[in-house]
CSV table of C-alpha atoms in Angstrom, one decimal:
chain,number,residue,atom,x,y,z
J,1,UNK,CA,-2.1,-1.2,17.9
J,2,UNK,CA,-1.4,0.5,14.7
J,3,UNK,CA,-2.1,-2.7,12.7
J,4,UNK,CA,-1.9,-2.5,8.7
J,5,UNK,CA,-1.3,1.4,7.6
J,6,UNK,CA,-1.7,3.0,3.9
J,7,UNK,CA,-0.8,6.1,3.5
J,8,UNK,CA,-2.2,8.6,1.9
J,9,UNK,CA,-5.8,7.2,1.7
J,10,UNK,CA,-6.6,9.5,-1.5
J,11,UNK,CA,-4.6,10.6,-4.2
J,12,UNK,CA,-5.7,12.0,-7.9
J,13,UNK,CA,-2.7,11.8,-10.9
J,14,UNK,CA,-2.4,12.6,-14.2
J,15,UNK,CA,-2.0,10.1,-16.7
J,16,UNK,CA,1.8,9.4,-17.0
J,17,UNK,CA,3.3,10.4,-13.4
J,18,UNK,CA,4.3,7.9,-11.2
J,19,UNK,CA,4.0,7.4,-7.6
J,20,UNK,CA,4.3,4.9,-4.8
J,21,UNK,CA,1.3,3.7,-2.0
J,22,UNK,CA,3.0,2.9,1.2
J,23,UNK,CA,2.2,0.1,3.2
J,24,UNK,CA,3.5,-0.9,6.4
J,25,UNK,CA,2.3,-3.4,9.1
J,26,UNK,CA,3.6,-4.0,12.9
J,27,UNK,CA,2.5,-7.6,13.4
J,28,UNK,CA,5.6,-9.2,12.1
J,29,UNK,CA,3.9,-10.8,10.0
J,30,UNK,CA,5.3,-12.9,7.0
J,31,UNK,CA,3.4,-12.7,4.0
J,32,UNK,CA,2.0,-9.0,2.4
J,33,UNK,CA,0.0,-8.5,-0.6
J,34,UNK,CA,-1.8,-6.2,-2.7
J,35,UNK,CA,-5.3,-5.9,-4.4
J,36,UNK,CA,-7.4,-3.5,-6.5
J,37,UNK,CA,-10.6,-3.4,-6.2
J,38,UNK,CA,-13.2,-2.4,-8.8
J,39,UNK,CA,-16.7,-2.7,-9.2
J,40,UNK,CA,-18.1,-5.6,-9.8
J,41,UNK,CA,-14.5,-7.6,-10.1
J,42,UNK,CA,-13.8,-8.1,-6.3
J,43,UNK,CA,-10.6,-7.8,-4.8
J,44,UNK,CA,-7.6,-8.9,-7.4
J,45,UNK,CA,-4.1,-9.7,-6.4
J,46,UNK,CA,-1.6,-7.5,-7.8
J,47,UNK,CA,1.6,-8.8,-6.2
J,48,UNK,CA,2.2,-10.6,-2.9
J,49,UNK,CA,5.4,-11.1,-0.9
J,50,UNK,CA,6.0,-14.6,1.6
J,51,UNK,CA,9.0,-12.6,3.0
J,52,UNK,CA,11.7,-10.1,3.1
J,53,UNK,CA,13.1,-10.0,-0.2
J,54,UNK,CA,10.8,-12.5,-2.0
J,55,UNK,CA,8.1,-10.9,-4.1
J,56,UNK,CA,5.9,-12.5,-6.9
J,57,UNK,CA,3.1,-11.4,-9.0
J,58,UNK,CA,-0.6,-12.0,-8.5
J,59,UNK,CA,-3.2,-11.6,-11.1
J,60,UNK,CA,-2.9,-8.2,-12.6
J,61,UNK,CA,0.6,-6.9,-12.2
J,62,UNK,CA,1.2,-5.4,-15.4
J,63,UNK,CA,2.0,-1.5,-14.7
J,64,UNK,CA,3.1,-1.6,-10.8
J,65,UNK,CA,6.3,-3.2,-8.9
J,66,UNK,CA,6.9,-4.0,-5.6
J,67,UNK,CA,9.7,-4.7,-3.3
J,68,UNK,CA,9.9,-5.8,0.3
J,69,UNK,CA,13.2,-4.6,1.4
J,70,UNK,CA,12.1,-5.2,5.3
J,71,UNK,CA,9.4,-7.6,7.1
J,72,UNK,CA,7.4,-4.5,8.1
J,73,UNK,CA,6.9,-2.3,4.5
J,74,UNK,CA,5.7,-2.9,1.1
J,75,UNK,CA,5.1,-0.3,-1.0
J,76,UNK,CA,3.8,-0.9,-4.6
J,77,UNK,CA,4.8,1.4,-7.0
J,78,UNK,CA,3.1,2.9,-10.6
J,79,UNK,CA,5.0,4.1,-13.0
J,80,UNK,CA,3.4,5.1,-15.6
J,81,UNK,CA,-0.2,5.6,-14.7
J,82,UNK,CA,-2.8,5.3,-16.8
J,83,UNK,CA,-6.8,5.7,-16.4
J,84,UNK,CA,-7.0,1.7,-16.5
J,85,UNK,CA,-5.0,2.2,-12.8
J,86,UNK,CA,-8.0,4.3,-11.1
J,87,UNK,CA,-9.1,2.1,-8.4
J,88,UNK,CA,-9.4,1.4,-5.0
J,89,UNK,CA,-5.7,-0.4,-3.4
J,90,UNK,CA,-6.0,-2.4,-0.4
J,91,UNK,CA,-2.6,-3.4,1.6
J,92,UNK,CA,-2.8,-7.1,3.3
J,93,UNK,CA,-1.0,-9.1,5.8
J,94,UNK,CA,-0.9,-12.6,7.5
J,95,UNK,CA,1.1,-14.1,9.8
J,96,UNK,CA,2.4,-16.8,7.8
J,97,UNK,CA,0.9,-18.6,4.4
J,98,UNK,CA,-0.2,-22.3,4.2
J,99,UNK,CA,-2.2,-21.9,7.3
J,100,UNK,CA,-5.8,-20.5,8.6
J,101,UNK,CA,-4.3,-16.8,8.8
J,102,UNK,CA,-6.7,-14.5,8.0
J,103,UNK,CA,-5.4,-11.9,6.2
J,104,UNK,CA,-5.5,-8.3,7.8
J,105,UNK,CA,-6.1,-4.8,6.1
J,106,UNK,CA,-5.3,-1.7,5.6
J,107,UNK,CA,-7.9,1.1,5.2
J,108,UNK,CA,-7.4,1.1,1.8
J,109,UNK,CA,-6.2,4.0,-1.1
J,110,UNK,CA,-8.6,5.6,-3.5
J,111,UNK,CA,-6.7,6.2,-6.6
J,112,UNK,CA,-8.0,8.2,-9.3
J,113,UNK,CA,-6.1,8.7,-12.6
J,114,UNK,CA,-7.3,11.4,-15.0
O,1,UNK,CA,-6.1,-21.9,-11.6
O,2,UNK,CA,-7.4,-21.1,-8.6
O,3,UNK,CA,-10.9,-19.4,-8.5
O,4,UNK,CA,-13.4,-18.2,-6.7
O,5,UNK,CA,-17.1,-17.7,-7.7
O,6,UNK,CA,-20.1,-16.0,-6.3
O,7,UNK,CA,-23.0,-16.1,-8.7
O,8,UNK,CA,-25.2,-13.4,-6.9
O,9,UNK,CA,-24.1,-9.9,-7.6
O,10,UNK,CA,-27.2,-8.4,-4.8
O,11,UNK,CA,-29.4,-9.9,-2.1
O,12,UNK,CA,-31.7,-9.0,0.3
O,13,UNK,CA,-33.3,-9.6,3.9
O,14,UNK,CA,-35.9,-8.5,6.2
O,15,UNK,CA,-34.2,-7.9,9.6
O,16,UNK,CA,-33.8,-11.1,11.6
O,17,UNK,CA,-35.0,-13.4,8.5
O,18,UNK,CA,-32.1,-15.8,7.4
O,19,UNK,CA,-29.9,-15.4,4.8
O,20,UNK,CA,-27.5,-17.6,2.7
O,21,UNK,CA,-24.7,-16.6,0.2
O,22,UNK,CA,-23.6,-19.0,-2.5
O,23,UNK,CA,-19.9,-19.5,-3.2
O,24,UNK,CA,-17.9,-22.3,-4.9
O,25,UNK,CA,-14.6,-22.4,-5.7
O,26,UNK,CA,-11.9,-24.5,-7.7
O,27,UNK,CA,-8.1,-25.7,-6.9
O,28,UNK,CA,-6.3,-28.6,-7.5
O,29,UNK,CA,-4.3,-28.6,-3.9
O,30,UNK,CA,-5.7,-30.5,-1.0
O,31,UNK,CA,-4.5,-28.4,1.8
O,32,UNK,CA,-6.6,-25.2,1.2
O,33,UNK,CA,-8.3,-22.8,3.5
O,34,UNK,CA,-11.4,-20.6,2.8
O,35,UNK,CA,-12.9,-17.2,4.1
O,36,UNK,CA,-15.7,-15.0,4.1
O,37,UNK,CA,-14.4,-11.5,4.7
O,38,UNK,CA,-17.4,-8.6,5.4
O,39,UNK,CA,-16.8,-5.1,3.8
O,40,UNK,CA,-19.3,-2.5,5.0
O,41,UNK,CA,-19.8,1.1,3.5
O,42,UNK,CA,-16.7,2.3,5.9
O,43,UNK,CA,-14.4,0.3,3.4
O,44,UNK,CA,-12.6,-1.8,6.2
O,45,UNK,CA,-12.2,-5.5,5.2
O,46,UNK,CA,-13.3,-7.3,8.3
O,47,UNK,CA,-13.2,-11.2,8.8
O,48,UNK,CA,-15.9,-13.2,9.5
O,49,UNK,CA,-15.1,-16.8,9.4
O,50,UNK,CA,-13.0,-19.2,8.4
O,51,UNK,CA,-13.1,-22.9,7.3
O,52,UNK,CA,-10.1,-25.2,7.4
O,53,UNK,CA,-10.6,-28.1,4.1
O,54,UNK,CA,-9.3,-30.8,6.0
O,55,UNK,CA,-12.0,-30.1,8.5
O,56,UNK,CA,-15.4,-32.1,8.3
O,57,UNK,CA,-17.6,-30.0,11.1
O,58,UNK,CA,-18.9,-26.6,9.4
O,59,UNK,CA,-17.2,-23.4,11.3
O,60,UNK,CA,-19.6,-21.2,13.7
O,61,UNK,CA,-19.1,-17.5,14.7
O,62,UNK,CA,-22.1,-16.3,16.8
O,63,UNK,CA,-25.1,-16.0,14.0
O,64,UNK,CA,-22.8,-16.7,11.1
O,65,UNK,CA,-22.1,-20.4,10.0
O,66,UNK,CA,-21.0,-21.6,7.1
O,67,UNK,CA,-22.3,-25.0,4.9
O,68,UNK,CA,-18.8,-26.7,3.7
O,69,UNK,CA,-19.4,-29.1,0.7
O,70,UNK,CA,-16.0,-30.5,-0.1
O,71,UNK,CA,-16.7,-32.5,-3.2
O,72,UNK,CA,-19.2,-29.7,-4.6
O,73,UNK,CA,-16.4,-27.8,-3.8
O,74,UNK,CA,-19.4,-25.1,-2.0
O,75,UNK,CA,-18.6,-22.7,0.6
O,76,UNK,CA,-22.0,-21.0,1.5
O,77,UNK,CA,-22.6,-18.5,4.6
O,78,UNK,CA,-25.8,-18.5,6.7
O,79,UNK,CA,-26.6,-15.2,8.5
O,80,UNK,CA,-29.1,-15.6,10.9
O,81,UNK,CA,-31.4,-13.0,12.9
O,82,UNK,CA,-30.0,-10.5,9.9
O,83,UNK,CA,-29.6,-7.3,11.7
O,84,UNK,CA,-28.8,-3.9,9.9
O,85,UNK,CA,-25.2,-3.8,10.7
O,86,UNK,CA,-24.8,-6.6,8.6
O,87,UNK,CA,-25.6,-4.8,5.3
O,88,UNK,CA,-22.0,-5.1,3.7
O,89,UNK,CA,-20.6,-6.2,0.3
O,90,UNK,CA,-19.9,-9.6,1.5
O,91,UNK,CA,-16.5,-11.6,0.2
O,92,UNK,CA,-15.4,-15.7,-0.2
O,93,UNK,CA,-12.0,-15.9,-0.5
O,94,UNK,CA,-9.7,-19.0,-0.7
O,95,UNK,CA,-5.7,-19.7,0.4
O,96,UNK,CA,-3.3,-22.9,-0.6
O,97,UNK,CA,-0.5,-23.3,0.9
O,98,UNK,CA,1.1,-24.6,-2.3
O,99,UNK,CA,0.5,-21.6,-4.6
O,100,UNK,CA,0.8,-18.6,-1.8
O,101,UNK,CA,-2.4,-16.8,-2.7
O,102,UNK,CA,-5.5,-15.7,-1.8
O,103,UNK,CA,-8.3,-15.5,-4.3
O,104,UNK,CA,-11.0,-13.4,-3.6
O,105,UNK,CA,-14.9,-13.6,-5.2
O,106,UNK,CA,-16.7,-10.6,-7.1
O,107,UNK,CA,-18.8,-10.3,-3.8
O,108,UNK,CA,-22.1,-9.8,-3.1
O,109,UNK,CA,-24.0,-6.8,-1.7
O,110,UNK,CA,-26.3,-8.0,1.1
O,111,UNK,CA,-29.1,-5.2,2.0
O,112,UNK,CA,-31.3,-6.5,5.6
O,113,UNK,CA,-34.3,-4.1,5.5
O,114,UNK,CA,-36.2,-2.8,8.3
């Protein structure tokens, strides 16, 4: 009953390296996102995905890329990271969009960029 | 553009008063589906209810209702009998079918005091 899993849970960078956050669900379920959350800004959506091989941007996707090569994984990537980046990454998924699906989530990833 | 607003940053309760938190949000779709997700210190995004728009009768979970105002476009949630597990950073959130998102609010930090 593993659910929605991030791995790692903490990770520290210096500015400039990249790396990915992993994501991976066992629910089948269809649609995946991603958010940052910062303080007093709520949860924003980086990039989502409504299916394998179908990604799109959210709100603030400028410096990360995702794929979704399979139903169960999505892993966003930063290239380039920079101070702006240090936040706290929550992995999402529902069973389908354009319904009453709550969205489920991982434990979250605290990112800090120095 | 699809938005999400809750106007009040922090609020407080005496345990087992009532409280209500304020949200309103904007889309143009007419098949939309809203949320109030509860986020305690642990970090875990837990759901709490969940309001189909098409829906007239106001959803109830236990001691959490909410008070749907379609035209306003208001989607408030009542907590009564506040007990001290439900201090939490508290989350309204909105999904349409037609743009494949969900929004989230800024939150608010709710604080029920012994």
């Amino acid at each position: 009953n593993a659910g929605v899993t991030q791995t790692p849970k903490f990770q520290v960078l210096k500015t400039g390296q990249s790396m990915t956050l992993q994501c991976a669900q066992d629910m089948n379920h269809e649609y995946m996102s991603w958010y940052r959350q910062d303080p007093g800004m709520g949860l924003r959506l980086i990039h989502y995905s409504v299916g394998a091989g179908i990604t799109d941007q959210g709100e603030v996707p400028n410096g990360y890329n995702v794929s979704r090569s399979t139903t169960e994984d999505f892993p966003l990537r930063l290239l380039s990271a920079a101070p702006s980046q240090t936040s706290v990454y929550f992995c999402a998924s529902s069973l389908r969009t354009g319904s009453n699906q709550p969205q489920h989530f991982g434990d979250g990833t605290r990112l800090s960029i120095l | 553009a699809q938005t999400v607003t809750q106007s009040q940053p922090e609020m407080s309760v005496q345990e087992a008063e009532t409280v209500t938190l304020s949200c309103t949000y904007d889309t143009s779709e007419s098949n939309y589906y809203l949320f109030w997700y509860k986020q305690p210190p642990s970090r875990q995004m837990i759901l709490v209810i969940r309001q189909e728009a098409y829906k007239q009768q106001n959803a109830t979970e236990n001691r959490f209702s909410v008070n749907f105002q379609k035209a306003a476009k208001s989607f408030s949630l009542k907590i009564s009998d506040s007990q001290l597990g439900d201090t939490a950073m508290y989350f309204c959130a909105s999904h349409t079918s037609g743009t494949y998102k969900y929004i989230f609010g800024t939150g608010t930090r709710l604080k029920v005091l012994a």
